[in-house]
Coordinates of N, CA and C in Angstrom, one line a residue:
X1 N 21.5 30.8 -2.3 CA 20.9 31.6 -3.4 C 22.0 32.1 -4.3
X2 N 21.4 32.3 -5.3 CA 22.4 32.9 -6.6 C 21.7 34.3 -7.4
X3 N 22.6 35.3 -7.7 CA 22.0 36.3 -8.2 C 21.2 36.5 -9.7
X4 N 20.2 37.1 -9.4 CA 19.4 36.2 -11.0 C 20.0 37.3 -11.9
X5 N 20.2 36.7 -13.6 CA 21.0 37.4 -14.5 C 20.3 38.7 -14.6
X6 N 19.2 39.1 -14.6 CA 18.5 40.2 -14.9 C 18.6 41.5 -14.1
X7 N 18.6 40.9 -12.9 CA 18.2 42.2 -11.9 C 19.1 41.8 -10.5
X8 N 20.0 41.1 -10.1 CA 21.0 40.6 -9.5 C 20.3 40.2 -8.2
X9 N 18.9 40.3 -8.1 CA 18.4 40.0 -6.9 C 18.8 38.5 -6.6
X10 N 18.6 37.7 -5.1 CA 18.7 36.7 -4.9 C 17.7 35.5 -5.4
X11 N 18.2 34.7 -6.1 CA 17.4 34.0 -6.2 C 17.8 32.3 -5.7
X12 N 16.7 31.5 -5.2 CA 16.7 30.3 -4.7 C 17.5 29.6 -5.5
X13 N 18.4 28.2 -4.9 CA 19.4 27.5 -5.8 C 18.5 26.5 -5.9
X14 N 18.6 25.1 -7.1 CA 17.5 24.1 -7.1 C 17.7 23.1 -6.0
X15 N 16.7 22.6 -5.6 CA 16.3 22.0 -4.6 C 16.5 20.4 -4.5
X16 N 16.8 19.3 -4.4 CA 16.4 17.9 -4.5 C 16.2 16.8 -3.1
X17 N 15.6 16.1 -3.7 CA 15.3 15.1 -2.3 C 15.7 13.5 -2.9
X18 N 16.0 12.9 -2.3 CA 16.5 11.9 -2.6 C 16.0 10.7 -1.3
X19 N 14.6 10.4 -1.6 CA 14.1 9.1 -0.6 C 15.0 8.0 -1.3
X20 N 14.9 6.9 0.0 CA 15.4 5.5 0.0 C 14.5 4.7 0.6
X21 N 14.3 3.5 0.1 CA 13.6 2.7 1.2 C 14.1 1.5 1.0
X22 N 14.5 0.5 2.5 CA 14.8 -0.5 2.6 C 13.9 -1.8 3.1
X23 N 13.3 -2.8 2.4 CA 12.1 -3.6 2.3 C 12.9 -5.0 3.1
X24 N 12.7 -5.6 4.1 CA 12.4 -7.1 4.7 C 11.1 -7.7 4.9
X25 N 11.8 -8.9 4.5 CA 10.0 -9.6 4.9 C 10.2 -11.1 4.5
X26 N 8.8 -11.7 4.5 CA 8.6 -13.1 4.2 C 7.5 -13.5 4.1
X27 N 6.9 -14.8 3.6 CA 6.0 -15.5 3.9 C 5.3 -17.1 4.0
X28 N 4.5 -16.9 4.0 CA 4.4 -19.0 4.2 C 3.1 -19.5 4.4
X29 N 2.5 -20.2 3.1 CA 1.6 -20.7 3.2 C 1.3 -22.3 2.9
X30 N 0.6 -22.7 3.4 CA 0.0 -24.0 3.3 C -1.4 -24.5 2.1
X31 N -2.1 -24.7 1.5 CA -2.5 -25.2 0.2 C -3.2 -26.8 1.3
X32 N -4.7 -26.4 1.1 CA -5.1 -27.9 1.7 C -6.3 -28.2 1.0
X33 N -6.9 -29.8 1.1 CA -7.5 -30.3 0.5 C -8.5 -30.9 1.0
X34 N -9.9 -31.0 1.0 CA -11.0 -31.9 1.8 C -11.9 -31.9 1.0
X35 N -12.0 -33.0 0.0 CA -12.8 -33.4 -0.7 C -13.2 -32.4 -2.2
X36 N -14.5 -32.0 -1.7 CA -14.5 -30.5 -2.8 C -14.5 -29.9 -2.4
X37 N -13.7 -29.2 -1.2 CA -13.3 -27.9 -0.6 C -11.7 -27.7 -0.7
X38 N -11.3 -27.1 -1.5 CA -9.7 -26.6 -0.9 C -9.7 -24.9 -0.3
X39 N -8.2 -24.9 0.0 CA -8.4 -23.7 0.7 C -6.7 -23.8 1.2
X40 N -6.4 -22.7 1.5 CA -4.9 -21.7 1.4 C -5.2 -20.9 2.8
X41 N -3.8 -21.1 3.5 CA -4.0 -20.6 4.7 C -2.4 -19.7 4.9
X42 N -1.9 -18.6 5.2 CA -0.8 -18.3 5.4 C -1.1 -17.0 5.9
X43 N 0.5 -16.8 6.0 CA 0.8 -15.0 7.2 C 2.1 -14.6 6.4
X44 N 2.2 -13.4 6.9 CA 3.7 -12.4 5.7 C 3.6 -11.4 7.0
X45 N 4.9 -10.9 6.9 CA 6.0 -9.8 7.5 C 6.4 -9.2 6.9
X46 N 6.3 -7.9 6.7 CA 6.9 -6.7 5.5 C 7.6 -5.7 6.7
X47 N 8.7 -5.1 7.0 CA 9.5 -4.2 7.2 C 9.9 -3.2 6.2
X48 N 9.7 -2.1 6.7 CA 10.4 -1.0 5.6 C 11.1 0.5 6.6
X49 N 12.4 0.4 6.1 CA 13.1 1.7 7.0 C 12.9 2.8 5.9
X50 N 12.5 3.5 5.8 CA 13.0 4.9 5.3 C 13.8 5.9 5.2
X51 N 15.0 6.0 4.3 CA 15.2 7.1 4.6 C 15.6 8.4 3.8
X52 N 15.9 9.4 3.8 CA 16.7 10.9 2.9 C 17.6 11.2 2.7
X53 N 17.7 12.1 2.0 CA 19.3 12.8 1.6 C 18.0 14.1 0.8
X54 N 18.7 15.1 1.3 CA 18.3 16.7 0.5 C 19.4 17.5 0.7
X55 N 18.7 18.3 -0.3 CA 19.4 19.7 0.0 C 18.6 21.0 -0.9
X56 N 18.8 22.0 -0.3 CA 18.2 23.5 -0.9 C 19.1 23.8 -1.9
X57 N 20.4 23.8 -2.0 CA 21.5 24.2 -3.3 C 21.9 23.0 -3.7
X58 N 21.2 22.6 -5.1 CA 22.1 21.1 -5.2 C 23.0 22.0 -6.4
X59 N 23.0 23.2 -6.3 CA 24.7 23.5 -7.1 C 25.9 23.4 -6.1
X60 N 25.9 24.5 -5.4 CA 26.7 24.3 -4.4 C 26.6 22.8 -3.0
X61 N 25.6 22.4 -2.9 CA 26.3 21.4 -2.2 C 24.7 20.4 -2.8
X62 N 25.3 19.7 -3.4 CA 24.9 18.4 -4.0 C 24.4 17.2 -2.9
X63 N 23.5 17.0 -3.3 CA 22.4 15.6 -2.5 C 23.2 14.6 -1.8
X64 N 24.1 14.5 -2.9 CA 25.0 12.9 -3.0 C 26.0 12.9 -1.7
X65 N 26.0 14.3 -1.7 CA 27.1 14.6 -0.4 C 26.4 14.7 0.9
X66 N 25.1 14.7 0.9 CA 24.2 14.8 1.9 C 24.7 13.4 2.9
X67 N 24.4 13.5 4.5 CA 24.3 12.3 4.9 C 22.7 11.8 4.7
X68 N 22.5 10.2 4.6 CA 21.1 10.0 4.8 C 20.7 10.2 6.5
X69 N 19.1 10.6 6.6 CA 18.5 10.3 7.8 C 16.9 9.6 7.8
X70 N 17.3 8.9 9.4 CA 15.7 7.9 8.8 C 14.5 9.0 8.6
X71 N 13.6 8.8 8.7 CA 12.4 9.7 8.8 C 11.2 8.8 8.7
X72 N 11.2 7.2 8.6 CA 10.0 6.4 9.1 C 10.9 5.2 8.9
X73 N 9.6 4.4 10.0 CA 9.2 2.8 9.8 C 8.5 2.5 9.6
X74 N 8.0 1.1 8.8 CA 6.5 0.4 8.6 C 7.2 -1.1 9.1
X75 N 5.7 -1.4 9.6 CA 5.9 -2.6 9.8 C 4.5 -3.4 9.4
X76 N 4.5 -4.8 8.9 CA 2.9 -5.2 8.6 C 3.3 -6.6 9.1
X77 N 2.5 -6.8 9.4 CA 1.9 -8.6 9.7 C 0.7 -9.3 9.7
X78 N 0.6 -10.0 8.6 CA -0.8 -10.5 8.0 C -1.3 -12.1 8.5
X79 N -2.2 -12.0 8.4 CA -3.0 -13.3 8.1 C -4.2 -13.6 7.4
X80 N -4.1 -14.7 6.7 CA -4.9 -14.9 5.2 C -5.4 -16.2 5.2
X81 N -7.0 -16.1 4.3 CA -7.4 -17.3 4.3 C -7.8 -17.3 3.1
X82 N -8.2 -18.6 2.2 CA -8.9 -18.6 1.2 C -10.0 -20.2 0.8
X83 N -10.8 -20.3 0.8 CA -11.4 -21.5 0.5 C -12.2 -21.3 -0.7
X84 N -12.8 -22.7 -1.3 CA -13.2 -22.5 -2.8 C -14.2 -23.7 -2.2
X85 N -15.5 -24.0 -2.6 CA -16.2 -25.2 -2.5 C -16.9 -25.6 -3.6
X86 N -16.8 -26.9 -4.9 CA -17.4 -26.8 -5.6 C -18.3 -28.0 -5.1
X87 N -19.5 -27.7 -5.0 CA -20.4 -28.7 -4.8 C -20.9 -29.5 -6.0
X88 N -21.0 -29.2 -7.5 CA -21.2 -29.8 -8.3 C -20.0 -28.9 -9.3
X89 N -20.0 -29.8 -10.1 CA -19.1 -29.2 -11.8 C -19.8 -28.1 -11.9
X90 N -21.0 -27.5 -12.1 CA -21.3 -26.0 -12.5 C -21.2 -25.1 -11.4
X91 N -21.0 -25.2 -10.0 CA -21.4 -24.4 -9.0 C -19.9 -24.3 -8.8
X92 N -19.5 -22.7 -7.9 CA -18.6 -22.9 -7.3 C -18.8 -21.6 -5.9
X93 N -18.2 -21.8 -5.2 CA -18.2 -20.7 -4.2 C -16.6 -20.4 -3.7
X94 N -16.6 -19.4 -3.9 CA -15.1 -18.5 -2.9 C -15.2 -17.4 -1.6
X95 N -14.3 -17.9 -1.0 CA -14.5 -16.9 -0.1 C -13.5 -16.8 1.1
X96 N -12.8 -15.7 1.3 CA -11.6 -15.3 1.7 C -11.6 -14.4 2.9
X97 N -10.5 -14.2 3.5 CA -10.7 -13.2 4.6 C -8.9 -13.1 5.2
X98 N -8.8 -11.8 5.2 CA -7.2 -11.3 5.8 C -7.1 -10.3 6.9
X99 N -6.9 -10.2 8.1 CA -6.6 -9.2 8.6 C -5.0 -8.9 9.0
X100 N -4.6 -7.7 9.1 CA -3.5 -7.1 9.2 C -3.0 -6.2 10.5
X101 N -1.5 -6.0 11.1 CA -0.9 -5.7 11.8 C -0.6 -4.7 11.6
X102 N -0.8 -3.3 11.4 CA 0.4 -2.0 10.6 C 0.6 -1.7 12.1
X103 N 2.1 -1.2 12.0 CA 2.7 -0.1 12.8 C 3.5 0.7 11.7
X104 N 3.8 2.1 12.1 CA 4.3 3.5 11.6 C 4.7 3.9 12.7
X105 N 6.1 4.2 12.9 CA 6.8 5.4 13.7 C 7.6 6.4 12.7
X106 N 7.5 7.7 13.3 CA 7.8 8.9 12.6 C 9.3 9.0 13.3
X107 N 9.8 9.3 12.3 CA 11.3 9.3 12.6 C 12.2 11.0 12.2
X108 N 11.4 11.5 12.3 CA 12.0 12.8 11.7 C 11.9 13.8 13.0
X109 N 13.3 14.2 13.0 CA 13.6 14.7 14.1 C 13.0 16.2 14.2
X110 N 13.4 16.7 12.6 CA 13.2 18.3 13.0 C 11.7 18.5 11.4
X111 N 11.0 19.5 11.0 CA 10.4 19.6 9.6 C 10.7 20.8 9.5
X112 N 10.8 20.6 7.8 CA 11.3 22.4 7.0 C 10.0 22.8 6.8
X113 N 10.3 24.6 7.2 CA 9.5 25.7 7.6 C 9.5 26.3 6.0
X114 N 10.3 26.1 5.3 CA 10.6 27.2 4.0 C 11.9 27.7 3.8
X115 N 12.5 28.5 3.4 CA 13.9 29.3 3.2 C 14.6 28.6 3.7
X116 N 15.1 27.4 4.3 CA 16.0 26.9 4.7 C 15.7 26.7 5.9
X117 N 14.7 27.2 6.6 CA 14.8 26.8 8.1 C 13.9 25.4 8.7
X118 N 14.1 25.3 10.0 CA 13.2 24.2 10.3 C 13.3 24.0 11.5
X119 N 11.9 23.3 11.9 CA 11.3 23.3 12.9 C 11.9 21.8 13.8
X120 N 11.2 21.6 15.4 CA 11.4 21.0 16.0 C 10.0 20.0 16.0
X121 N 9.6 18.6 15.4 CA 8.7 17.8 14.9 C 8.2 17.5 16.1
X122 N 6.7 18.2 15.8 CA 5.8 17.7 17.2 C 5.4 16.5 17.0
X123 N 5.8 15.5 16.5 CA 5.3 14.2 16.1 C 6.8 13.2 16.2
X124 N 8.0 13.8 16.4 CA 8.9 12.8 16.3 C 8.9 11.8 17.2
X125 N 8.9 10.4 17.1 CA 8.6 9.1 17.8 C 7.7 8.8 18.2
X126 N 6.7 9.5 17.6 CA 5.0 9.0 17.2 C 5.1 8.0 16.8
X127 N 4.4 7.1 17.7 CA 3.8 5.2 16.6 C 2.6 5.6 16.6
X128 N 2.3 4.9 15.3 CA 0.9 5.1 14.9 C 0.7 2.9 15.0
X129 N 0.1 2.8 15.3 CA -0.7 1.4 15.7 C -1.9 1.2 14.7
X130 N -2.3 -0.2 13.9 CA -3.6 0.0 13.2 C -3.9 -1.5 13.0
X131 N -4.8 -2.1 13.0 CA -5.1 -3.7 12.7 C -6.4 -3.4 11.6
X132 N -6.0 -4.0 10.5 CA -7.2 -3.4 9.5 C -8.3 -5.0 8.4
X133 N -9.1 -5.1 8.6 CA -9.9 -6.4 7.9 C -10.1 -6.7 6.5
X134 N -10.4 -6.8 6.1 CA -10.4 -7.4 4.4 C -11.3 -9.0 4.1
X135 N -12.1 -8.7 3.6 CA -12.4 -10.2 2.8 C -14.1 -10.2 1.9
X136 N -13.5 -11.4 0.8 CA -14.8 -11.4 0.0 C -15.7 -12.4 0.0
X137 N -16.1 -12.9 -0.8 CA -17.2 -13.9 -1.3 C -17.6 -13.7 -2.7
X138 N -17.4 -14.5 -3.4 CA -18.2 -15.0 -4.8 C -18.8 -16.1 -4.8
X139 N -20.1 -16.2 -6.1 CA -20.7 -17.8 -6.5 C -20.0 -17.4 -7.9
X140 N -20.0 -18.7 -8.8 CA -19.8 -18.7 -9.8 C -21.1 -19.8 -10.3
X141 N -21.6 -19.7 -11.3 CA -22.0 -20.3 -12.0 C -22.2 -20.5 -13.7
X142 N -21.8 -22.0 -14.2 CA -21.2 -22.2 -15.2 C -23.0 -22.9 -15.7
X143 N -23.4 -21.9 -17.3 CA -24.5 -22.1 -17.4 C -25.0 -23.2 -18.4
X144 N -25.4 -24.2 -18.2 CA -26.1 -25.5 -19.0 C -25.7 -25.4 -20.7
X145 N -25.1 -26.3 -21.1 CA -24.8 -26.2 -22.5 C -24.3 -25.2 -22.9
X146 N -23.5 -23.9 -22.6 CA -23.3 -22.6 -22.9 C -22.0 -22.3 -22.4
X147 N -21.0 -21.7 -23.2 CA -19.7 -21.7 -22.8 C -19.8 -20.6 -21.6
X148 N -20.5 -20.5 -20.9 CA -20.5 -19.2 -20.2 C -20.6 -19.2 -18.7
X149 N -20.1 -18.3 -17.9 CA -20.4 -18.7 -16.4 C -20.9 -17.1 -15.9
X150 N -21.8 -17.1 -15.3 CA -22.0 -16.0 -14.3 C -21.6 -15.6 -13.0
X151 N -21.7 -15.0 -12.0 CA -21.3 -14.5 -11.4 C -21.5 -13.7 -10.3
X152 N -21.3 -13.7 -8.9 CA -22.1 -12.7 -8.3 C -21.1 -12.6 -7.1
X153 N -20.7 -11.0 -6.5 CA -19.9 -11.1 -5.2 C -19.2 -10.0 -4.4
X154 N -19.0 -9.8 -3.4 CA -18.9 -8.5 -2.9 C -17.8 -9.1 -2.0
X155 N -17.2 -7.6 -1.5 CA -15.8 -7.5 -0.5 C -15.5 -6.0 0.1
X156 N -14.5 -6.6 0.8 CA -14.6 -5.1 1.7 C -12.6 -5.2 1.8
X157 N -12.4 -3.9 1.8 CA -10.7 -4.2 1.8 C -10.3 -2.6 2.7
X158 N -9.5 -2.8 4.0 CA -9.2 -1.4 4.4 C -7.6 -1.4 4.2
X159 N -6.8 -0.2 3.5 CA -5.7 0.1 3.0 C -5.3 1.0 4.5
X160 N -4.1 0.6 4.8 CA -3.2 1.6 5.7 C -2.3 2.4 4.6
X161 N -2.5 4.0 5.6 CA -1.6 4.8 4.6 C -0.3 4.6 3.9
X162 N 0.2 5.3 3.2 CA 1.6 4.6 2.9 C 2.5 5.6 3.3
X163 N 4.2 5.6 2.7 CA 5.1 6.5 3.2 C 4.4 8.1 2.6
X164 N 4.4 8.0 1.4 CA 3.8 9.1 0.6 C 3.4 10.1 1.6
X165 N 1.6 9.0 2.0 CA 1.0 9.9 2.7 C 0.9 10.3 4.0
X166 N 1.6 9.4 4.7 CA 2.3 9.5 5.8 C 3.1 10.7 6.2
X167 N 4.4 10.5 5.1 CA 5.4 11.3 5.5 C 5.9 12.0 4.3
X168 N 5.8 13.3 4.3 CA 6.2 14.4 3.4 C 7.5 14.2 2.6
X169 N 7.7 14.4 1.3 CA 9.0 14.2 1.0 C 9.8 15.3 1.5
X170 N 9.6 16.3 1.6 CA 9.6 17.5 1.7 C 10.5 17.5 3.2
X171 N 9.3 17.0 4.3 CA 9.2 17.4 5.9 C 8.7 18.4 6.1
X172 N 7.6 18.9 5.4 CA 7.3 20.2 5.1 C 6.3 20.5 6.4
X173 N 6.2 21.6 7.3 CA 4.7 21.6 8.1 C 3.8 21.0 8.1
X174 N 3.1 21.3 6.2 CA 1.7 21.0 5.9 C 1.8 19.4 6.2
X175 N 2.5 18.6 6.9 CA 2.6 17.3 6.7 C 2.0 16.5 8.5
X176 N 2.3 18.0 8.8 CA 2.2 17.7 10.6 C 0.8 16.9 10.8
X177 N -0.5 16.7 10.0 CA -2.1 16.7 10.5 C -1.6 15.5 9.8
X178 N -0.3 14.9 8.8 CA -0.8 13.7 8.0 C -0.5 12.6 8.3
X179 N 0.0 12.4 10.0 CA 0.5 11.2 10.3 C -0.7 10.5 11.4
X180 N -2.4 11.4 11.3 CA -3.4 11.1 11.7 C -4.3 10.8 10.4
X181 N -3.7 10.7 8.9 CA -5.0 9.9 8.3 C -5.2 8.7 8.4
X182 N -6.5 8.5 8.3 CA -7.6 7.4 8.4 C -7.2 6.6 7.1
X183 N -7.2 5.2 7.3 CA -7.1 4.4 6.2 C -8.4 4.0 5.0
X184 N -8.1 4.1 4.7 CA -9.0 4.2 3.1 C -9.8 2.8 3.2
X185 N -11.4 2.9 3.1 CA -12.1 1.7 2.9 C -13.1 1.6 1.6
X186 N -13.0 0.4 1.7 CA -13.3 0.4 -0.1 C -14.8 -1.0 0.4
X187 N -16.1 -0.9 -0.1 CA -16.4 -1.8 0.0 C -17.2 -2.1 -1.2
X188 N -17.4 -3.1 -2.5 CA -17.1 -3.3 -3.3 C -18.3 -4.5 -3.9
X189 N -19.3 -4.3 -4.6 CA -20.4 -5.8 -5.3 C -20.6 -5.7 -6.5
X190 N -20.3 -6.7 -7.2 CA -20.0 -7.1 -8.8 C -20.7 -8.1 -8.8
X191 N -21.2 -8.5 -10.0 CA -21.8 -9.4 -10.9 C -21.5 -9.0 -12.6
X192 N -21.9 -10.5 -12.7 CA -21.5 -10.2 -14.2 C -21.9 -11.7 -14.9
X193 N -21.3 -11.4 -16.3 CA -21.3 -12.9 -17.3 C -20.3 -12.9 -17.9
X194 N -19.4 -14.1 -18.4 CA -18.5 -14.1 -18.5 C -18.6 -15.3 -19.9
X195 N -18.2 -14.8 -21.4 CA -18.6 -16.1 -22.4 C -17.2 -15.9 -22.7
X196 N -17.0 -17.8 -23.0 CA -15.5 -17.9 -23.6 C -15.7 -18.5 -24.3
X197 N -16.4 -19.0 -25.7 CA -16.1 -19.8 -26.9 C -14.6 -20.0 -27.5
X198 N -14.7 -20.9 -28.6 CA -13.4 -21.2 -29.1 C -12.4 -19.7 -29.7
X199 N -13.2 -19.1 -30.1 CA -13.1 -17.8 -31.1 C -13.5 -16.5 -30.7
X200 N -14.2 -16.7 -29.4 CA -15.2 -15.1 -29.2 C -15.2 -15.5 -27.6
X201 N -14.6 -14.1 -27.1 CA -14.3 -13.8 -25.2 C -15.5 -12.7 -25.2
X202 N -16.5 -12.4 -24.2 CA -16.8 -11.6 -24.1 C -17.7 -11.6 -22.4
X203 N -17.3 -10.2 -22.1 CA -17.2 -9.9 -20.3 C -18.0 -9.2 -20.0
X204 N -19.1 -9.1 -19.3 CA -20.2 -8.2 -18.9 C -20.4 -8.2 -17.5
X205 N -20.0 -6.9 -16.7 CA -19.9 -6.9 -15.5 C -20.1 -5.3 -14.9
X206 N -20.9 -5.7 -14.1 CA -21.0 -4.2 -13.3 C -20.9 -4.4 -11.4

């Protein structure tokens, strides 16, 4: 703390955090062909370390001087499909499907309480485990003499949390309930028409 000019009371020095995160991965797909069906098959690996540097006085002792410490892992591993079938020149159909691997371990040894102090992390070396689904379906149809194609199609996609929401920049308490949220599901049906003349685009979809 430093004395404030007014009334010499103590006041808080400014605060900063400084995340890092370190990303590995890969992936690899195949592209195949059977007549009027193609279709795309592959898997990906994403790694991500996490980690800090803070401090409560970045006058007196500066971020930069901080050591880092981890405070998470992610890990994901996918698998993906996709096929297209056009049975005639106006007709087409898609339809896709991915499911996923997440792991999260909590790497944070101690969390800040406020004023400088901090606690002992009831959660440290918590894995969090999660296999999550995904996939859609469309028709398309391209309409007789008319530059235009319609449309019809639904999907479902579930998101695992991220560091954000996972893990506090902070390490603050309020963070302790956040390494049990539930991943976000989204399920999703659209139609529409879609006109492309030489001169005039126009999109109609709900």
């Amino acid at each position: 703390s430093r004395p404030c000019p007014r009334c010499s009371c103590p006041v808080p020095g400014r605060s900063a955090s400084n995340p890092d995160r370190r990303t590995t991965g890969g992936r690899v797909h195949v592209d195949l062909e059977f007549g009027r069906v193609t279709a795309t098959v592959g898997a990906d690996l994403q790694r991500n370390r996490h980690t800090v540097r803070s401090t409560m006085n970045e006058t007196m002792m500066p971020f930069e001087a901080m050591a880092r410490t981890e405070d998470a892992r992610f890990r994901n591993a996918g698998l993906y499909g996709e096929a297209t079938w056009r049975p005639d020149p106006a007709r087409k159909w898609i339809a896709g499907a991915r499911i996923d691997d997440w792991q999260a371990r909590d790497s944070r040894r101690t969390l800040a309480t406020g004023m400088g102090m901090s606690m002992p992390n009831p959660t440290a070396g918590a894995r969090r485990d999660s296999t999550l689904v995904g996939g859609f379906a469309r028709y398309e149809h391209t309409l007789a003499g008319r530059p235009a194609t319609a449309f019809v199609g639904v999907g479902h996609v579930e998101r695992f949390p991220d560091y954000w929401e996972l893990v506090s920049t902070r390490e603050s308490t309020t963070s302790l309930s956040a390494f049990g949220t539930r991943p976000e599901k989204t399920t999703q049906f659209d139609a529409g028409l879609v006109y492309a003349a030489a001169r005039t685009t126009v999109s109609i979809s709900a």
